[in-house]
XYZ file of C-alpha atoms in Angstrom:
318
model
C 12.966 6.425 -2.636
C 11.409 3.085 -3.675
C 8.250 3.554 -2.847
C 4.975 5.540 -4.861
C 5.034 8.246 -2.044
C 8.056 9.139 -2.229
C 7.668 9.030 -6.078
C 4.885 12.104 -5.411
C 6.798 14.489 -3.333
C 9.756 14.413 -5.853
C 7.789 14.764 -8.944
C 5.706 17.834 -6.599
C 9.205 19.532 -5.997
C 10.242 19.055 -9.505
C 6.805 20.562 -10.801
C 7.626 23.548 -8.913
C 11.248 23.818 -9.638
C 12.563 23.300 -6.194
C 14.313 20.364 -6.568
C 17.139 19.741 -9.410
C 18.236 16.843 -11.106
C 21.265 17.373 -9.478
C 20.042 16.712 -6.188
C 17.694 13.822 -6.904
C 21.251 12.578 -8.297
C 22.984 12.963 -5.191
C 19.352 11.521 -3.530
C 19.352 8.738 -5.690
C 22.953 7.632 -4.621
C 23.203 8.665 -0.477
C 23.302 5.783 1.541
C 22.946 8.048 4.848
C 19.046 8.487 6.019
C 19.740 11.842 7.821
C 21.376 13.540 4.603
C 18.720 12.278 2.671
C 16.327 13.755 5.416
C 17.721 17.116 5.192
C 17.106 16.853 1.188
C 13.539 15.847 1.896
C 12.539 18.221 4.379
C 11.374 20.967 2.299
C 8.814 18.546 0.636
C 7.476 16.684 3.498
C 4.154 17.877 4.742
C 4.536 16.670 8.194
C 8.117 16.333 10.236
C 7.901 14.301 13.084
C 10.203 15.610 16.113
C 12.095 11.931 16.077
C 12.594 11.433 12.275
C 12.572 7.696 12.098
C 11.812 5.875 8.365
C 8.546 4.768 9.936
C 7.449 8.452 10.227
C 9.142 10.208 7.262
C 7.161 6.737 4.600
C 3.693 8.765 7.182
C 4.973 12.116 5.660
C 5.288 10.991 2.109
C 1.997 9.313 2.571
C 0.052 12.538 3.519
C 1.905 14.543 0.376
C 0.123 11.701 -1.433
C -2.819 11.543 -0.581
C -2.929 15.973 -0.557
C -1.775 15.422 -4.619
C -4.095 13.082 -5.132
C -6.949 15.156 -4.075
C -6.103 17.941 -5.678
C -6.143 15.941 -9.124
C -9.469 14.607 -8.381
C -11.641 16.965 -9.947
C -10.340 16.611 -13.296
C -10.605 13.212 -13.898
C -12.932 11.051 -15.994
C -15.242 8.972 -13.531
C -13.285 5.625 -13.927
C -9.850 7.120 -13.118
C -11.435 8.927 -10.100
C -13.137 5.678 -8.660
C -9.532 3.868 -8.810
C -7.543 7.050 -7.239
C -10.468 7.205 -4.379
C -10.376 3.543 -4.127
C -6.004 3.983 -3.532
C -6.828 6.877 -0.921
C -9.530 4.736 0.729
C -6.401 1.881 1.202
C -5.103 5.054 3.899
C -8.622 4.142 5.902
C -8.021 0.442 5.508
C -4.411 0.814 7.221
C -6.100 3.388 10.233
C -8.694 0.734 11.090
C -5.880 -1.607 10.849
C -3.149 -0.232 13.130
C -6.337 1.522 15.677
C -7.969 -2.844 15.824
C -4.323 -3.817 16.475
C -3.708 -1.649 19.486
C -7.112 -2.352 21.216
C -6.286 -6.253 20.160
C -2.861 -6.336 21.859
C -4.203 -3.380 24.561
C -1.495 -0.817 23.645
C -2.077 2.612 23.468
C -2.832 3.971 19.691
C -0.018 5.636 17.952
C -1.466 8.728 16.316
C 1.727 9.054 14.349
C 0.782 5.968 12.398
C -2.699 7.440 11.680
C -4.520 8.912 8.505
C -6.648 11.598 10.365
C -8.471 14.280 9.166
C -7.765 14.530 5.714
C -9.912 14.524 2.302
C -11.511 12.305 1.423
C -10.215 9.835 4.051
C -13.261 8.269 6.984
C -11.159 8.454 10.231
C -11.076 11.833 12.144
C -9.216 12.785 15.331
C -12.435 13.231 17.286
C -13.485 9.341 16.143
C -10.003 8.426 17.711
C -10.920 9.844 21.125
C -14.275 7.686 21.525
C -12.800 4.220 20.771
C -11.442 1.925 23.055
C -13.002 -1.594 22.047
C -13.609 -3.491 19.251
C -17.262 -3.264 19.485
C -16.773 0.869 19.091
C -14.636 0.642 15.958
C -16.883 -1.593 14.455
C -19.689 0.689 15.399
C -18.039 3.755 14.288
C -17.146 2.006 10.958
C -20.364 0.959 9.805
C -21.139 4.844 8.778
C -18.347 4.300 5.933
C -19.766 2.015 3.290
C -16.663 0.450 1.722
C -15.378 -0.267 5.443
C -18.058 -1.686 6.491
C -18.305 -4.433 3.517
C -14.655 -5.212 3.964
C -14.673 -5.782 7.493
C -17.828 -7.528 8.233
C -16.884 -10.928 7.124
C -13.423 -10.800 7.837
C -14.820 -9.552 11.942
C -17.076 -12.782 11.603
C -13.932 -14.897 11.304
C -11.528 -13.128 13.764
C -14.197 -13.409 16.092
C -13.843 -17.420 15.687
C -9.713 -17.759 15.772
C -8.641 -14.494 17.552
C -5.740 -14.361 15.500
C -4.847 -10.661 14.708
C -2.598 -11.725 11.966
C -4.946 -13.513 10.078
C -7.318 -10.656 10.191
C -5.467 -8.538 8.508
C -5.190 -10.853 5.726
C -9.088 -11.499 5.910
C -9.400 -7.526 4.931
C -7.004 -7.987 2.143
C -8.800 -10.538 1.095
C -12.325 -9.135 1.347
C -11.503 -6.290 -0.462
C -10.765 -8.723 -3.420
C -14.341 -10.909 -3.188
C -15.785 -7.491 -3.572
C -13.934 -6.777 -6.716
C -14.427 -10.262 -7.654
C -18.406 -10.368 -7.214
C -18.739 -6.345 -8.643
C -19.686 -5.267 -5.475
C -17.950 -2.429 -5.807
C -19.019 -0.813 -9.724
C -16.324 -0.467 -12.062
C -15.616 -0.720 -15.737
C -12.992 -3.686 -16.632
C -9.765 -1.951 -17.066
C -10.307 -0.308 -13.366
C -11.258 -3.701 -12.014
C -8.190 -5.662 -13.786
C -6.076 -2.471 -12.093
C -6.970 -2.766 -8.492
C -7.513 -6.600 -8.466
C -3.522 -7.039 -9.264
C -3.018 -4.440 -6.717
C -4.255 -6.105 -4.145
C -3.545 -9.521 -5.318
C 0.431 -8.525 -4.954
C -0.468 -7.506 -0.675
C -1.761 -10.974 -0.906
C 1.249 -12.982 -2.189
C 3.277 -11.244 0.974
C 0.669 -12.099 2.978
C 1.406 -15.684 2.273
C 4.884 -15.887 1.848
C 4.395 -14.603 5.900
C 2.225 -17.157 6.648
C 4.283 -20.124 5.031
C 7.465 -19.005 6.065
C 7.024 -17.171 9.335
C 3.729 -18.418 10.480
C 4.590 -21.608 9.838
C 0.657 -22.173 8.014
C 0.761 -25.722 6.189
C -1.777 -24.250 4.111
C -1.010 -20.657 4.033
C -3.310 -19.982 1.272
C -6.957 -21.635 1.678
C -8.609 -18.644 3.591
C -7.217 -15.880 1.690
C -7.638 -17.081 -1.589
C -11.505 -18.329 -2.319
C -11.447 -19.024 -5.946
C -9.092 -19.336 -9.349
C -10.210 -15.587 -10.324
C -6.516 -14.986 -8.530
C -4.277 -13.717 -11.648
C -1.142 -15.105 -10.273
C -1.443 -18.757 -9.735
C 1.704 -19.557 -11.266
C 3.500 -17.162 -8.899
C 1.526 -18.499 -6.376
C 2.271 -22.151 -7.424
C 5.796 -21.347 -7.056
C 5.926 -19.394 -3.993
C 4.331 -22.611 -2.209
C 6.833 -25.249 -3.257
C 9.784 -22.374 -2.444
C 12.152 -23.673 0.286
C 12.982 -20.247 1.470
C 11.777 -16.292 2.152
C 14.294 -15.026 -0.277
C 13.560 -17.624 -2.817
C 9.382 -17.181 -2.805
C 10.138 -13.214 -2.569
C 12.377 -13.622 -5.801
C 9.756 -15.441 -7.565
C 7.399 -12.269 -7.119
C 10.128 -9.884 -7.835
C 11.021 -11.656 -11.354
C 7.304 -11.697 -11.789
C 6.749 -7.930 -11.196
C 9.803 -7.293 -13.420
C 8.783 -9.771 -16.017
C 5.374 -7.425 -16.613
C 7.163 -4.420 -15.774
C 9.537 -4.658 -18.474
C 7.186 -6.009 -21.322
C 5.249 -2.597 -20.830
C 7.594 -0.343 -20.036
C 10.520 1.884 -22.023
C 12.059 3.231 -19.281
C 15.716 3.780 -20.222
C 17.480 2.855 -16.757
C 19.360 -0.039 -16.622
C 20.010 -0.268 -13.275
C 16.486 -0.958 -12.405
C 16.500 -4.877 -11.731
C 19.042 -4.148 -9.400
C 16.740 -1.381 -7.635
C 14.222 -3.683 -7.125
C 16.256 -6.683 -6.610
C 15.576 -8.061 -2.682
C 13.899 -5.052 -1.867
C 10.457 -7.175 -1.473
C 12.876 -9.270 1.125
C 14.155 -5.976 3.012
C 11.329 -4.264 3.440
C 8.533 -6.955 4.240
C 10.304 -10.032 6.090
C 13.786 -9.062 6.580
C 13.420 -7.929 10.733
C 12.745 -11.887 11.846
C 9.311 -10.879 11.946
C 6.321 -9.879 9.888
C 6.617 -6.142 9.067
C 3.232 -4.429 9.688
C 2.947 -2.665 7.093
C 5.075 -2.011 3.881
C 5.303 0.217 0.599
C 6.645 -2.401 -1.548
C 4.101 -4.243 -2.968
C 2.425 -0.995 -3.824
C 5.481 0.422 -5.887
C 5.921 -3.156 -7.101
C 2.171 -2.595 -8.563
C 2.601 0.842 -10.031
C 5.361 -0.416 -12.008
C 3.889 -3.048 -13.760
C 0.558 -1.538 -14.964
C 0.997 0.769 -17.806
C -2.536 2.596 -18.125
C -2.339 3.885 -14.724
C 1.531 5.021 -15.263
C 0.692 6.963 -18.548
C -2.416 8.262 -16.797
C -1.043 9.755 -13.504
C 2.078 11.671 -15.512
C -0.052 12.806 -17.661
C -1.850 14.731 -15.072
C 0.901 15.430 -13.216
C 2.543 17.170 -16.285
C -0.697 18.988 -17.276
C -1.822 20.436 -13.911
C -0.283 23.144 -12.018
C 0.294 23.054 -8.025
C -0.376 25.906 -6.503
């Protein structure tokens, strides 16, 4: 349940009185994934024939995305930039896992796929004309936040062919446009989405460094001190292990977290304790996508907390 889609499809259930405290008790504290799938099901949008985690996380995803659309229309034009700019994050992970396959010449697993839905660039007829680079790229030049993220970071794949690395170019390209206001939004937005996708950075190093094996992990991800978490940073780079630089982030998260927060659990370090560790590095190899660092961001930024319940307390779900 750690993890902001998840978050969604409980708090939808609860809105509608389907789900009981009761049962997110007995949620909270199952151990077993297929009990906690047969809790689930009723919420999940999408159930996959072979449950796996991979596919239920997909599931949870869509939910999210469907309740963030339908909140849309009633926000204020900063809030509604930031929520599209979150749903266009579902396009960035498409292009993503669609570049990978064609890179590694693998089929494309549609399960993986944001297809079809509001708001979101990719369609199931796009999927069915691309088989090379060159067509993606094409194909993504008719979205105009796609196409200023990837451009650049294509440039430099083109020059080291290192898949890896390019995914970390699109994190970090995302950011320069933030940086240089590229991308138009008042302060409080920008501070919002910058630490957002400053935290997918800091994993993206701690792989390099420690997986990788990058001397310099750091140089072409990060171009300038505009970064908000140096220190982290600092400390993540003279770590001697995964667990140790992941721990530095985690303290970091909960540090914030904690100086904004009331919420009256006191179990919560130990919820998020090694979870960074589990979900992102833990299978010997670089996990290609995970949750964490998005749940680890929703936690520590208060505006956006007290903005989202808000809404989701004040609107009704059909």
């Amino acid at each position: 349940m750690i993890t902001y889609a998840s978050s969604w499809a409980v708090l939808g259930a609860l809105k509608s009185k389907l789900l009981n405290k009761e049962v997110i008790s007995s949620l909270e504290k199952t151990k077993d994934f297929n009990q906690a799938l047969r809790i689930l099901t009723p919420y999940l949008e999408y159930i996959p024939s072979s449950p796996s985690p991979k596919n239920i996380e997909h599931s949870l995803n869509i939910k999210y995305i469907k309740s963030i659309v339908k909140i849309l229309r009633f926000l204020r034009e900063d809030f509604y930039i930031i929520l599209l700019l979150f749903i266009k994050e579902f396009d960035l992970f498409t292009f993503k896992v669609i570049s990978k396959s064609i890179f590694y010449k693998k089929e494309i697993d549609r399960s993986l796929l944001y297809l079809d839905l509001p708001f979101l660039f990719f369609s199931s007829k796009m999927i069915d004309s691309i088989s090379t680079l060159p067509d993606l790229i094409q194909i993504c030049t008719k979205d105009k936040l796609l196409r200023k993220i990837y451009l650049q970071a294509f440039e430099e794949f083109n020059k080291d062919k290192n898949f890896f690395r390019f995914s970390s170019y699109l994190d970090r390209e995302y950011l320069r446009l933030i940086n240089n206001n590229l991308i138009y939004l008042d302060n409080e937005t920008k501070r919002i989405l910058k630490y957002y996708i400053e935290i997918n950075i800091l994993i993206w190093i701690i792989r390099l460094k420690f997986i990788h094996k990058e001397k310099y992990p750091y140089f072409y991800i990060i171009e300038d001190k505009s970064f908000s978490y140096y220190q982290i940073l600092r400390k993540i780079l003279e770590s001697k292990s995964v667990k140790e630089a992941l721990s530095f982030l985690e303290e970091e998260l909960l540090r914030k977290y904690k100086k904004t927060q009331t919420l009256q659990e006191d179990n919560f370090s130990q919820i998020l304790k090694d979870n960074l560790y589990h979900f992102c590095v833990s299978k010997k190899k670089p996990v290609f996508y995970s949750p964490l660092p998005y749940i680890c961001f929703f936690l520590n930024q208060k505006i956006l907390l007290q903005k989202t319940f808000y809404l989701i307390n004040s609107i009704y779900y059909d």
